[in-house]
Coordinates of C-alpha atoms in Angstrom, one line a residue:
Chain J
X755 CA 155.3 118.0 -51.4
X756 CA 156.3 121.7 -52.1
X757 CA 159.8 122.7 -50.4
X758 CA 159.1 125.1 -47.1
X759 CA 161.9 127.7 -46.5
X760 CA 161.6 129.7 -43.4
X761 CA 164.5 132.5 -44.2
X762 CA 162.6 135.5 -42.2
X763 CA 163.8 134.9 -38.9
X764 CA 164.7 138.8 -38.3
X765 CA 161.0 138.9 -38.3
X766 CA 160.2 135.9 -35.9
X767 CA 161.4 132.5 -35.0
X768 CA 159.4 129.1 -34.7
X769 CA 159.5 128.2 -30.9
X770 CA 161.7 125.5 -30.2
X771 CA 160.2 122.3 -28.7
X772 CA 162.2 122.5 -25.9
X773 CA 161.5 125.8 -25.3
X774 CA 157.4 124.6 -25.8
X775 CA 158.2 121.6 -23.4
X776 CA 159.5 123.8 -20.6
X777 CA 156.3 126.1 -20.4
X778 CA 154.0 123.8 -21.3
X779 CA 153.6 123.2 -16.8
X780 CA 152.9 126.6 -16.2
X781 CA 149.2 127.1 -17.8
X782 CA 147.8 124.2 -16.3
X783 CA 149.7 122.8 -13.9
X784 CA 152.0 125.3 -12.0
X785 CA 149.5 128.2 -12.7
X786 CA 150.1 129.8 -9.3
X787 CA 150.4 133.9 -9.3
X788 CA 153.9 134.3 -8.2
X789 CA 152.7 136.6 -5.7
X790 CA 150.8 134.1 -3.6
X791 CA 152.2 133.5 -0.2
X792 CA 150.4 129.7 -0.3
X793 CA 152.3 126.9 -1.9
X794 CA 150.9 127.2 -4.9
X795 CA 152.4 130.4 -5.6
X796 CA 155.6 129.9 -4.2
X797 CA 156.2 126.8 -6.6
X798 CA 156.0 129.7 -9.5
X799 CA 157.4 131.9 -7.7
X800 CA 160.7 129.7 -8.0
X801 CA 161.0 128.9 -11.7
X802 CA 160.9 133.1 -12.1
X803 CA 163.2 133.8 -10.3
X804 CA 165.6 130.8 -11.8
X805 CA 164.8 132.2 -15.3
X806 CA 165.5 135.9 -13.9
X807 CA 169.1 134.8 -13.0
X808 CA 169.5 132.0 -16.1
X809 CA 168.9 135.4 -17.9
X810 CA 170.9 137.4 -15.9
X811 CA 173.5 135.1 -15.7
X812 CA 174.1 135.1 -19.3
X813 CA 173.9 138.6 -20.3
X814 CA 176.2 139.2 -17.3
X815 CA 173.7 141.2 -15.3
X816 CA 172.5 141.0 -11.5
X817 CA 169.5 139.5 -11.6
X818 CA 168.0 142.4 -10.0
X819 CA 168.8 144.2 -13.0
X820 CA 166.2 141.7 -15.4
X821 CA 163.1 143.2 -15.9
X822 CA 160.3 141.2 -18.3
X823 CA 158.1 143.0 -20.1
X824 CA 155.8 141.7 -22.9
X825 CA 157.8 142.7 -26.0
X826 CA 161.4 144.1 -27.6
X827 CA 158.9 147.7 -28.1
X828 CA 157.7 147.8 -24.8
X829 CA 161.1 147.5 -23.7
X830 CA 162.6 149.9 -25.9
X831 CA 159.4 152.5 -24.8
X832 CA 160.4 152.2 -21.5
X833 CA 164.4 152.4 -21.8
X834 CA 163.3 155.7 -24.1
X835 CA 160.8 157.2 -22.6
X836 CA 160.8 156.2 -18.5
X837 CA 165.1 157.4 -19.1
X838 CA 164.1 160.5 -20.7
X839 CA 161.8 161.4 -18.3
X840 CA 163.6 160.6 -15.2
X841 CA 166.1 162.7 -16.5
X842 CA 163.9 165.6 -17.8
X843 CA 165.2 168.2 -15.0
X844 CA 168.6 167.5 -16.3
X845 CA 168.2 168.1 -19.8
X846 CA 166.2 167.3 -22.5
X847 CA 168.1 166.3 -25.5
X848 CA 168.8 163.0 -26.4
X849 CA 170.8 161.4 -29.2
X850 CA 170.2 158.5 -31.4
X851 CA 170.3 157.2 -35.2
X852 CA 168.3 157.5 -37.7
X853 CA 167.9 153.7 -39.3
X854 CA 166.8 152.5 -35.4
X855 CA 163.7 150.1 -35.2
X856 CA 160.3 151.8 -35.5
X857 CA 160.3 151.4 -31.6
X858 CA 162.6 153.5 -31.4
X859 CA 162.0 156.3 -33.9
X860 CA 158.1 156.5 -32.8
X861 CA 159.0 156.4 -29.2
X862 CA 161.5 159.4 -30.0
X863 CA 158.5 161.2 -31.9
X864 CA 156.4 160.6 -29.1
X865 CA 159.1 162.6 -27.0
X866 CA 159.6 165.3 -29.1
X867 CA 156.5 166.3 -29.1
X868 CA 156.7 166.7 -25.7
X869 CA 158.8 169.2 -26.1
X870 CA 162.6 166.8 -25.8
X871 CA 165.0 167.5 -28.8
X872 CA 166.6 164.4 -30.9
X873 CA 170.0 164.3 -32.6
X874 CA 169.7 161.1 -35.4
X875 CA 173.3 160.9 -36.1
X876 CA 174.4 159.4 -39.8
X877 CA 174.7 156.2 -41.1
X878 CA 177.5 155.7 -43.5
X879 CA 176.2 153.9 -46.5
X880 CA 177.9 150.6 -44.9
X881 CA 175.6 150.7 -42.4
X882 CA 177.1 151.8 -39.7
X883 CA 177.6 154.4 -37.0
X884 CA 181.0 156.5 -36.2
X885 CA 181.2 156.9 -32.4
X886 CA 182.8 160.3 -33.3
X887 CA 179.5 161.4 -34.3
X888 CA 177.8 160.3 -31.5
X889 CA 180.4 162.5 -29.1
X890 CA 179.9 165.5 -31.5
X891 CA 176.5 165.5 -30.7
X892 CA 176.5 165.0 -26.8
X893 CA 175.5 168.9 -25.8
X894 CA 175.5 170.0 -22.2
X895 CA 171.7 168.9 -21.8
X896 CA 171.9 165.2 -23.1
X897 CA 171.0 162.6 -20.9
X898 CA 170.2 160.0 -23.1
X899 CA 171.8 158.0 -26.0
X900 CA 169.7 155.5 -27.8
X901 CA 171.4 153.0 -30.5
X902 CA 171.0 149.8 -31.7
X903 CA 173.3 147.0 -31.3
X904 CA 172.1 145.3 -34.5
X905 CA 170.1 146.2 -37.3
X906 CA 167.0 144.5 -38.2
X907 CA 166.8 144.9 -42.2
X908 CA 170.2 145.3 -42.8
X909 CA 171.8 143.4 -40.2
X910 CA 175.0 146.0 -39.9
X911 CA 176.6 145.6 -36.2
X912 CA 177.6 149.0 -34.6
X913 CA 180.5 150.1 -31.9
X914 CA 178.4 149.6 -29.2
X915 CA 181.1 149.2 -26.6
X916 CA 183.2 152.5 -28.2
X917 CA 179.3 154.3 -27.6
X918 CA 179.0 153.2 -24.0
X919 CA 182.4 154.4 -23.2
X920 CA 181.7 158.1 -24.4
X921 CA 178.6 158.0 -22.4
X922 CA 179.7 157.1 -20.0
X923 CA 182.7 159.8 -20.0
X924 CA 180.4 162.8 -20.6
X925 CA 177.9 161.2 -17.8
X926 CA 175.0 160.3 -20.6
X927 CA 172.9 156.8 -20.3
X928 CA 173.5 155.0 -22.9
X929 CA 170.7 152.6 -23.8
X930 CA 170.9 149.8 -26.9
X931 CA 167.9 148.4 -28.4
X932 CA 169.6 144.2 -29.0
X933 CA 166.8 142.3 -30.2
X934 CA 168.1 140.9 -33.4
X935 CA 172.2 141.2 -31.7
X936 CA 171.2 138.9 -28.9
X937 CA 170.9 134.7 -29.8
X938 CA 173.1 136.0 -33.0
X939 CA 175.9 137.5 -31.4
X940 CA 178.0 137.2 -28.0
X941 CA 176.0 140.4 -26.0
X942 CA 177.5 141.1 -22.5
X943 CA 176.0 143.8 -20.8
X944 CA 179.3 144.7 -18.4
X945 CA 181.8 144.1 -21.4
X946 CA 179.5 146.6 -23.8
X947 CA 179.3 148.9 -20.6
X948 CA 175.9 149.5 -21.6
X949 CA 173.2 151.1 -19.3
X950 CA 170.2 149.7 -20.5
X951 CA 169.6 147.0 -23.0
X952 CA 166.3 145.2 -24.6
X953 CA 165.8 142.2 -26.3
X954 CA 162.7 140.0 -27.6
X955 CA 161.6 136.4 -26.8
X956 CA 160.6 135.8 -30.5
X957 CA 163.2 136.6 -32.4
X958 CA 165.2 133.5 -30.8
X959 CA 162.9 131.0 -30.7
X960 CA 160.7 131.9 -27.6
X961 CA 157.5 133.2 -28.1
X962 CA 155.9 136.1 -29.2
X963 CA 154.8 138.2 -26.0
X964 CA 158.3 138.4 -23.7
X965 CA 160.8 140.3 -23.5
X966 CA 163.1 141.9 -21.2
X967 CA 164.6 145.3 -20.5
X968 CA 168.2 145.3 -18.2
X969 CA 168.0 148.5 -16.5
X970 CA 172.2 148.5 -14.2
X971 CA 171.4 149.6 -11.0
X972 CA 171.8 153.1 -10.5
X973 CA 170.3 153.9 -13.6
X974 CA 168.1 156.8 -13.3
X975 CA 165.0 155.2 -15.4
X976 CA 160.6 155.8 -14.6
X977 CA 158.6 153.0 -13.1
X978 CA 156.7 151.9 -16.7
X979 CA 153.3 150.6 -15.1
X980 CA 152.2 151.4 -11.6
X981 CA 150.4 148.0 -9.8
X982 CA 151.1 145.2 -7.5
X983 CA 154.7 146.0 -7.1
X984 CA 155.8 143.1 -9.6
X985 CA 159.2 143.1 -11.3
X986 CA 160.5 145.2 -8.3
X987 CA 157.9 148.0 -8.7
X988 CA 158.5 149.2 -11.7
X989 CA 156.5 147.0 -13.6
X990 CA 153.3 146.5 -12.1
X991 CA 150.9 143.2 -13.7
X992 CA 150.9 139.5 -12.6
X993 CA 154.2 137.6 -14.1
X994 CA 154.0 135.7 -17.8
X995 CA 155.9 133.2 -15.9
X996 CA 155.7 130.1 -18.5
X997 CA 156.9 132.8 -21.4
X998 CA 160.1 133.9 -19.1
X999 CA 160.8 130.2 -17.9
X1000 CA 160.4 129.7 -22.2
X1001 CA 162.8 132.8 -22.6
X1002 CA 165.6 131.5 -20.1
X1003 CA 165.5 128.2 -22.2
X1004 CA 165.5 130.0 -25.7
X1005 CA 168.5 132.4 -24.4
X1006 CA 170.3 129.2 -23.3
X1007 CA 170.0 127.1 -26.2
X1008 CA 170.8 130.8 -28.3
X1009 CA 174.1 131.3 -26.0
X1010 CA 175.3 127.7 -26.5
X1011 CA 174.4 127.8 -30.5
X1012 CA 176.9 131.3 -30.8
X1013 CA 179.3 128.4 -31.3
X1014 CA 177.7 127.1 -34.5
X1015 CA 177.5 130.5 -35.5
X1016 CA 180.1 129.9 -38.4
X1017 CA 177.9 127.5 -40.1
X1018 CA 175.3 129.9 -40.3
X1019 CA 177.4 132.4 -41.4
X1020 CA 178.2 129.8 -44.4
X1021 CA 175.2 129.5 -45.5
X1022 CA 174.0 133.1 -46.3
X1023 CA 177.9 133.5 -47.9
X1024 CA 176.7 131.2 -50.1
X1025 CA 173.3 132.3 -50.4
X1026 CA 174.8 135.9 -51.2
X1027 CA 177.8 135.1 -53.7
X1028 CA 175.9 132.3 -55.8
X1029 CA 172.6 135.0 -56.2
X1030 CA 175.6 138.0 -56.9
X1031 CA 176.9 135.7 -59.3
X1032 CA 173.7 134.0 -61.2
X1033 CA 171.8 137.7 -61.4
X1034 CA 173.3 140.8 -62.8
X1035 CA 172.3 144.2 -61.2
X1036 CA 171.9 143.2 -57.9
X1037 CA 173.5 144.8 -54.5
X1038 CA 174.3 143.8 -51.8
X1039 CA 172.8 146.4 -49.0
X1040 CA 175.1 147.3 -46.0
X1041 CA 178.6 145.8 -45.1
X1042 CA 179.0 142.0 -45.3
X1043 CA 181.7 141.8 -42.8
X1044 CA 180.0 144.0 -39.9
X1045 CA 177.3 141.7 -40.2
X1046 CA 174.9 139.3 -37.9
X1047 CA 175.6 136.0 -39.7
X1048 CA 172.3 135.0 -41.1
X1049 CA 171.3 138.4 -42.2
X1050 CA 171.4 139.1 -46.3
X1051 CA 169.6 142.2 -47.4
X1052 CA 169.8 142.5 -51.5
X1053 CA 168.3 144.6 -53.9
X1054 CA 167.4 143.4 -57.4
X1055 CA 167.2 146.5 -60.2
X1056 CA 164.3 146.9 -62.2
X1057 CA 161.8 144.8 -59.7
X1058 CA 160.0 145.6 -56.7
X1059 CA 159.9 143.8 -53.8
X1060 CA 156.3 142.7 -53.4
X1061 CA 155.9 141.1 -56.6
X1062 CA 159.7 139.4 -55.5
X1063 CA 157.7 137.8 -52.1
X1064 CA 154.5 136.9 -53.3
X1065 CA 156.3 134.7 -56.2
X1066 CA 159.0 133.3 -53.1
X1067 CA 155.4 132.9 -51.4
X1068 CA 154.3 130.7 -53.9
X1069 CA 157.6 128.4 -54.6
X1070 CA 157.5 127.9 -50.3
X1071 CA 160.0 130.5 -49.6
X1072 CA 159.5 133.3 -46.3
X1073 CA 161.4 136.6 -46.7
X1074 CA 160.8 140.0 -46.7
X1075 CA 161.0 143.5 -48.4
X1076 CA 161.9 147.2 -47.6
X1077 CA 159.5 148.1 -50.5
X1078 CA 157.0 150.4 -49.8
X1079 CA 154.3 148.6 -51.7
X1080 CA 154.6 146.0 -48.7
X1081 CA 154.1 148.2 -46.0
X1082 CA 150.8 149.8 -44.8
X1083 CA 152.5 153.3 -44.7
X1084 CA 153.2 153.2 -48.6
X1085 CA 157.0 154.4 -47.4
X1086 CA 159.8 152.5 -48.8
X1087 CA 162.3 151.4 -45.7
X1088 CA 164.1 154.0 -43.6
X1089 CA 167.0 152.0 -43.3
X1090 CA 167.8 151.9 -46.7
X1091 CA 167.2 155.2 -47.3
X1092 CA 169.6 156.4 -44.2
X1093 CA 172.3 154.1 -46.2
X1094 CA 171.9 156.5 -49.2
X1095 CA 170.6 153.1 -51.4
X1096 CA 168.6 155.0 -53.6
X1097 CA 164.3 154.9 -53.6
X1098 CA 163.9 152.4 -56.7
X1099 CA 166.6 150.2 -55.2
X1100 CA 164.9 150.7 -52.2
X1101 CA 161.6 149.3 -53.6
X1102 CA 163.4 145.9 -55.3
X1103 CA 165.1 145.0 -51.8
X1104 CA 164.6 141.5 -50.3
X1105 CA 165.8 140.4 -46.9
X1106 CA 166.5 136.7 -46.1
X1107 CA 167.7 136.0 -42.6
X1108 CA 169.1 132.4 -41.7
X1109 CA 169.1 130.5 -38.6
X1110 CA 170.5 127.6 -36.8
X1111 CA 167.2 126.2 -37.9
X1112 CA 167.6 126.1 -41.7
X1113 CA 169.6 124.0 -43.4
X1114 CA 172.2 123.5 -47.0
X1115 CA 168.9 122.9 -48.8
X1116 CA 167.2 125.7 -48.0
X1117 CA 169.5 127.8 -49.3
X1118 CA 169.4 125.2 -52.6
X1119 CA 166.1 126.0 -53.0
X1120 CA 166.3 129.6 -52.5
X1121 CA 169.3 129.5 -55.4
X1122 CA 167.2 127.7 -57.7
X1123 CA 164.3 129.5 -57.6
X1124 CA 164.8 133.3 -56.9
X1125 CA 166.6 133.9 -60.2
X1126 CA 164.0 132.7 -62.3
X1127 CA 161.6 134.6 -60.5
X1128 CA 163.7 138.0 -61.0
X1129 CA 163.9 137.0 -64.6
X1130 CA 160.3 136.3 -65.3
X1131 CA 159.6 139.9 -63.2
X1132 CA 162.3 141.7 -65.4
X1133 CA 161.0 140.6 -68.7
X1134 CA 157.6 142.0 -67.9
X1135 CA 159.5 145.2 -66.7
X1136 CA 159.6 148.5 -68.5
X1137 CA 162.6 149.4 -66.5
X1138 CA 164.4 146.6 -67.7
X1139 CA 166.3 147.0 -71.5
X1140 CA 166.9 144.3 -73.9
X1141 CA 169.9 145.1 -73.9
X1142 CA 170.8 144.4 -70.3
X1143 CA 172.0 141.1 -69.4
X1144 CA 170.5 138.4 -68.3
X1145 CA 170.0 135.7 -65.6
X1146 CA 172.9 132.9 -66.4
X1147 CA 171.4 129.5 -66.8
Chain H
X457 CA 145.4 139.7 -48.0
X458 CA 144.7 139.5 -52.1
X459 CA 141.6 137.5 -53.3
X460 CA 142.2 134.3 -55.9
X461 CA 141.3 136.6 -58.9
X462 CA 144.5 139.0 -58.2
X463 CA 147.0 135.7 -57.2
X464 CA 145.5 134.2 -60.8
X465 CA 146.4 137.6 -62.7
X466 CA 149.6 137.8 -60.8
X467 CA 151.1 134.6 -61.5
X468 CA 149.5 134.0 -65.2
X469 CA 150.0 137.8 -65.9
X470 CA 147.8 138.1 -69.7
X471 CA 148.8 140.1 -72.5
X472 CA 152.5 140.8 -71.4
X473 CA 154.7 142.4 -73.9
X474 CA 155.2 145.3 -76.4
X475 CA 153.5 145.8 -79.6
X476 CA 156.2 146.6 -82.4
X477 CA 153.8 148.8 -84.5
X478 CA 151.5 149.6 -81.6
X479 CA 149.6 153.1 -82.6
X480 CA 148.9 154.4 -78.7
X481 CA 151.4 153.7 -76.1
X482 CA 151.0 154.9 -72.4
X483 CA 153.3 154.8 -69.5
X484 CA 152.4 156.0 -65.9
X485 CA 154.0 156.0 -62.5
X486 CA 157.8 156.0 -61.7
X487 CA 160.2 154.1 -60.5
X488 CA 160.7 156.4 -57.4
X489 CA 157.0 155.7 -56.3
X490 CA 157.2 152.0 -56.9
X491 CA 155.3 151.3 -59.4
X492 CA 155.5 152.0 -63.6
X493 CA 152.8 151.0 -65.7
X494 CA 153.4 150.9 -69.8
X495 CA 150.3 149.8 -72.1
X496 CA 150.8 149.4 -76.4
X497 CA 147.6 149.6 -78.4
X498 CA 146.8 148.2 -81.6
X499 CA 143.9 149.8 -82.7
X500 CA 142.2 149.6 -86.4
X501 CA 140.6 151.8 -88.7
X502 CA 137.4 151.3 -87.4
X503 CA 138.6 152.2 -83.7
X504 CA 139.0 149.1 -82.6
X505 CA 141.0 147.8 -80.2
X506 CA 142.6 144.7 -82.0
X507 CA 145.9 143.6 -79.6
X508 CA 147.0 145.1 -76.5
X509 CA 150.1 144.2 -74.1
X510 CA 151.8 145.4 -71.2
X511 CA 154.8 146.0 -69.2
X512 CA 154.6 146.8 -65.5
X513 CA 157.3 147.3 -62.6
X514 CA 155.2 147.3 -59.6
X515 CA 153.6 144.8 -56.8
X516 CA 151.4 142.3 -57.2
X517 CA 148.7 144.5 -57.4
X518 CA 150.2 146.5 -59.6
X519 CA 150.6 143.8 -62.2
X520 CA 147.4 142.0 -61.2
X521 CA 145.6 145.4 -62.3
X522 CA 147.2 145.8 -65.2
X523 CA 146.8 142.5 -66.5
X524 CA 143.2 142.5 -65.9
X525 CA 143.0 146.0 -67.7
X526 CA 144.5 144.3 -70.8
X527 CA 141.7 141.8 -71.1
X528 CA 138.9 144.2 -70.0
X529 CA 139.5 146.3 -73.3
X530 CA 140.8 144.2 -75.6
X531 CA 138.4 144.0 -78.8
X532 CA 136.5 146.8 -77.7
X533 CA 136.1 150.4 -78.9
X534 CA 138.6 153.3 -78.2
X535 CA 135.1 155.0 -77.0
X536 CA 134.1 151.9 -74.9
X537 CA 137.6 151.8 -73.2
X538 CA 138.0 155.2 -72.4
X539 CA 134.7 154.5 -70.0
X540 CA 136.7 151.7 -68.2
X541 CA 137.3 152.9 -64.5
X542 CA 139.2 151.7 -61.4
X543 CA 136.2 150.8 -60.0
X544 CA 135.7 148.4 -62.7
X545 CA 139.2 146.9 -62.2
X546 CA 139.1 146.3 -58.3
X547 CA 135.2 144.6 -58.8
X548 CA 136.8 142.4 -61.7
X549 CA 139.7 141.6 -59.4
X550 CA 136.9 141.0 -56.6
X551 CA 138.5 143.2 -54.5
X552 CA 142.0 145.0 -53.8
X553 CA 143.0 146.1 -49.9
X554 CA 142.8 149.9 -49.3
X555 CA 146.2 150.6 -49.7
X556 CA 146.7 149.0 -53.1
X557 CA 143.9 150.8 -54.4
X558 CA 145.8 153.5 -56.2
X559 CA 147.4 150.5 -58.3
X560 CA 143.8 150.1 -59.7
X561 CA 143.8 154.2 -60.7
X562 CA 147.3 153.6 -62.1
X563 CA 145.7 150.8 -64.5
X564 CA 142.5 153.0 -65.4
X565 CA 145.3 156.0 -66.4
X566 CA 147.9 153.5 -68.0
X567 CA 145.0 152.7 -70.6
X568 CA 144.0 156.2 -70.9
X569 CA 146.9 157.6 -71.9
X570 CA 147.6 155.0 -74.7
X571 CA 144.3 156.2 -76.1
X572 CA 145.6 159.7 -75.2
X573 CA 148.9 158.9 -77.5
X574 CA 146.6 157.4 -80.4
X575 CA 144.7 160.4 -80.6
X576 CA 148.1 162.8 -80.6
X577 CA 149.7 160.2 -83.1
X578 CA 146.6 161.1 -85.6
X579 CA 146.8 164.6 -85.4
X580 CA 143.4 164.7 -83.6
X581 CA 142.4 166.8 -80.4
X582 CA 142.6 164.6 -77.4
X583 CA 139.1 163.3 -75.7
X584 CA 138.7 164.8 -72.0
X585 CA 138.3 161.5 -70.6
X586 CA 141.8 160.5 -71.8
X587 CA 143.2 163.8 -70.2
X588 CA 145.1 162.4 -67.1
X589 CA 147.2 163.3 -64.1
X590 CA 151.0 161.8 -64.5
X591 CA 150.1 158.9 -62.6
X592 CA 151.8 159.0 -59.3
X593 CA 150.0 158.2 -56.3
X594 CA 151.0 161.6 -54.8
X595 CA 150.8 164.2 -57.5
X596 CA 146.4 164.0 -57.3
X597 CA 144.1 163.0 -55.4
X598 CA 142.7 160.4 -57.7
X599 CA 142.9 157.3 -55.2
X600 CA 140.9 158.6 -52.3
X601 CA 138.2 160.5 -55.2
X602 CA 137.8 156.7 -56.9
X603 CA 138.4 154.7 -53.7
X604 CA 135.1 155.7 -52.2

């Protein structure tokens, strides 16, 4: 049987089976709307509001400050746009950076033409964000800061915490987009002194369709859909209860795994100095010490990304590219770009992210087979010279 | 998202190489736009095409199309191959999604301006259906003209 490697879990995660087992009551069984004053509802009413405070509990929030929604973007549109708005009369500038997730950077569009103004501070071509810049930019009419915690392609972890704390000095929310930080990294809302923070079910191993926004109280942020007064009003539409029972669960198991975060962090070392040290002309993109553990991001001269996945593709192996060839918009990533790697580097990028999930072997497998496949896609290469050297045996 | 005809050109590329004492060599693309296309001709006295190879950075598609280029016009006439299109090249490939189109146009140019070069290396005056763009998807409009 051909080898499976799942090393894409920046993209999404399987769903654990105990994270399956503990949801599975709620379509069939326990299928109550929350709502309902009659039993039925009130025995789903109860596991909500236990996931609401597992959640709560272990971001260190109140658990009136956990709102679900039914995605990372959603919550990152809300945090954005309902902050931004609620704010408007205030000022109308907000600050943020330019590698953030697409989320992000649309949602930000979306607001300037409306008529709001957007700093996107620097990247340094480590991949990561001076807080200094961040203050330089705060003008008298900012009311908003938007940063990520984590980066998605590159994996590059930024001073959240020194961010919060000149927000909070020159009176500016500060919101961070976390869904790759959190399951990955230790993410306490009150220690990172954050205002608002959004993460995603499926990137640790809870379905696709959940997430959740923390919005502190006192944070002056827009009711995101008007309805039956659910999540506290400012969320209207009947509760995914088995998906934030499955979230609680997933952020649980995630929280306890931070321990076992060294031997993921192992694994892509090895992943990233064998594949260094077997194939010339390859990078490595962003810093490796500011890093989430499982995150490598590499580029590979003289091939393009595509090509790279659909031969990983075919020898079992799940990754993915910045290449523009690979994406619908024909642009090559952002995120590289902001970094200052340069276009055609840009184009021969590949991403593996590792979890708890994959094991010694998978990263065997990825060493044995991705230098043969940059090989083969070099020697058909114009780009690549004779003279340059090759893959070691 | 590709059909078996581009997965079978992809993996078992034909005609890859260079021709030492090719007579017509084309490159298109660049590196910055993702994809670089270079074709050799050997072509005889008669105007024949006798060997052809190629050398592409690019996606799949990319090297799917040119692969598939290769075989459409090899052993056929320099006349005959400068009627190839990209049209030709997606059908032959059943298919390419929309956005990979433009690798198909890249293919129909990369053989064009080979025969472009042979022509030039001769001394004679260059056909107008070898007279190309320089190959990258944003310097013409090209794709959306032969994507239909």
């Amino acid at each position: 049987m051909k080898r499976f490697v799942y090393a894409d879990n920046a993209a999404t995660t399987k769903v654990l089976p105990e994270v399956r087992d503990v949801m599975m009551p709620f379509f069939d069984e326990v299928y109550g709307n929350p709502s309902s004053a009659y039993s039925k509802g009130t025995e789903a009413a109860s596991p909500l509001m236990q996931a609401r405070e597992t959640i709560a509990s272990l971001l260190g929030a109140k658990t009136t400050e956990i709102f679900f929604t039914a995605s990372g973007s959603e919550a990152d549109n809300w945090a954005i746009k309902g902050a931004a708005q609620a704010n408007a009369k205030k000022g109308r500038h907000i600050i943020s950076s330019k590698f953030e997730h697409h989320a992000v950077l649309h949602a930000l569009e979306s607001l300037e033409r409306d008529g709001f103004e957007v700093t996107y501070v620097d990247v340094n071509k480590n991949g990561v964000i001076d807080p200094a810049d961040v203050e330089k930019a705060i003008r008298p009419d900012t009311t908003l800061i938007a940063i990520m915690m984590a980066n998605n392609e590159i994996g590059t972890i930024q001073p959240i915490k020194e961010i919060a704390a000149i927000g909070k000095a020159h009176g500016v929310t500060v919101f961070t987009d976390a869904v790759q930080a959190v399951g990955n990294m230790p993410v306490n809302v009150k220690e990172l002194g954050v205002d608002m923070l959004s993460l995603s079910g499926h990137k640790i191993h809870a379905p696709k369709g959940i997430g959740v926004l923390y919005i502190r109280t006192g944070t002056r942020c827009r009711t995101l859909i008007d309805g039956g007064g659910q999540e506290r009003g400012r969320r209207g539409g009947t509760e995914n209860v088995a998906f934030a029972v499955a979230l609680a669960k997933a952020l649980e198991i995630a929280t306890a795994r931070l321990s076992d975060m060294a031997r993921v962090k192992a694994m892509r070392d090895r992943l990233m100095n064998t594949l260094l040290d077997k194939i010339p002309y390859a990078h490595v993109n962003g810093d490796t010490d500011r890093r989430l553990a499982g995150n490598l991001n590499m580029t590979f001269e003289c091939v393009e990304g595509e090509s790279l996945l659909m031969w990983l593709d075919a020898s079992g192996i799940c990754a993915s590219t910045g290449s523009a060839c690979n994406s619908a918009s024909l642009e090559p990533s952002h995120v590289l770009l902001s970094i200052g790697v340069p276009v055609e580097h840009a184009h021969g990028s590949l991403r593996f992210s590792l979890s708890h999930e994959n094991t010694e072997e998978d990263v065997d497998h990825i060493i044995q087979t991705l230098p043969v496949i940059v090989q083969r896609l070099r020697d058909m290469s114009p780009l690549y010279n004779s003279t340059m050297a090759r893959v070691k045996e | 998202m590709y059909s078996e005809k581009v997965i079978d050109h992809f993996t078992n590329p034909r005609n890859v190489g260079e021709i030492a004492d090719a007579n017509g060599v084309g490159e298109v693309g660049n590196a910055k736009c993702g994809d670089i296309m270079r074709i050799y001709l050997k072509i005889d006295d008669n105007g024949i095409i006798t060997d052809v190879k190629f050398k592409t950075f690019g996606c799949g598609a990319a090297i799917a199309t040119s692969s598939i280029a290769t075989e459409m016009i090899k052993g056929k006439s320099v006349s005959e191959a400068l009627t190839l299109t990209n049209k030709a090249v997606i059908e032959a490939l059943d298919g390419l999604p929309p956005v990979k189109v433009h690798c198909s146009v890249l293919a129909e140019e990369a053989v064009k301006s080979a025969i472009a070069d042979y022509y030039t290396r001769r001394g004679e005056e260059v056909p107008p259906e070898a007279i190309i763009c320089d190959g990258c998807c944003d310097s013409c409009d090209s794709c959306s003209t032969h994507a239909e």
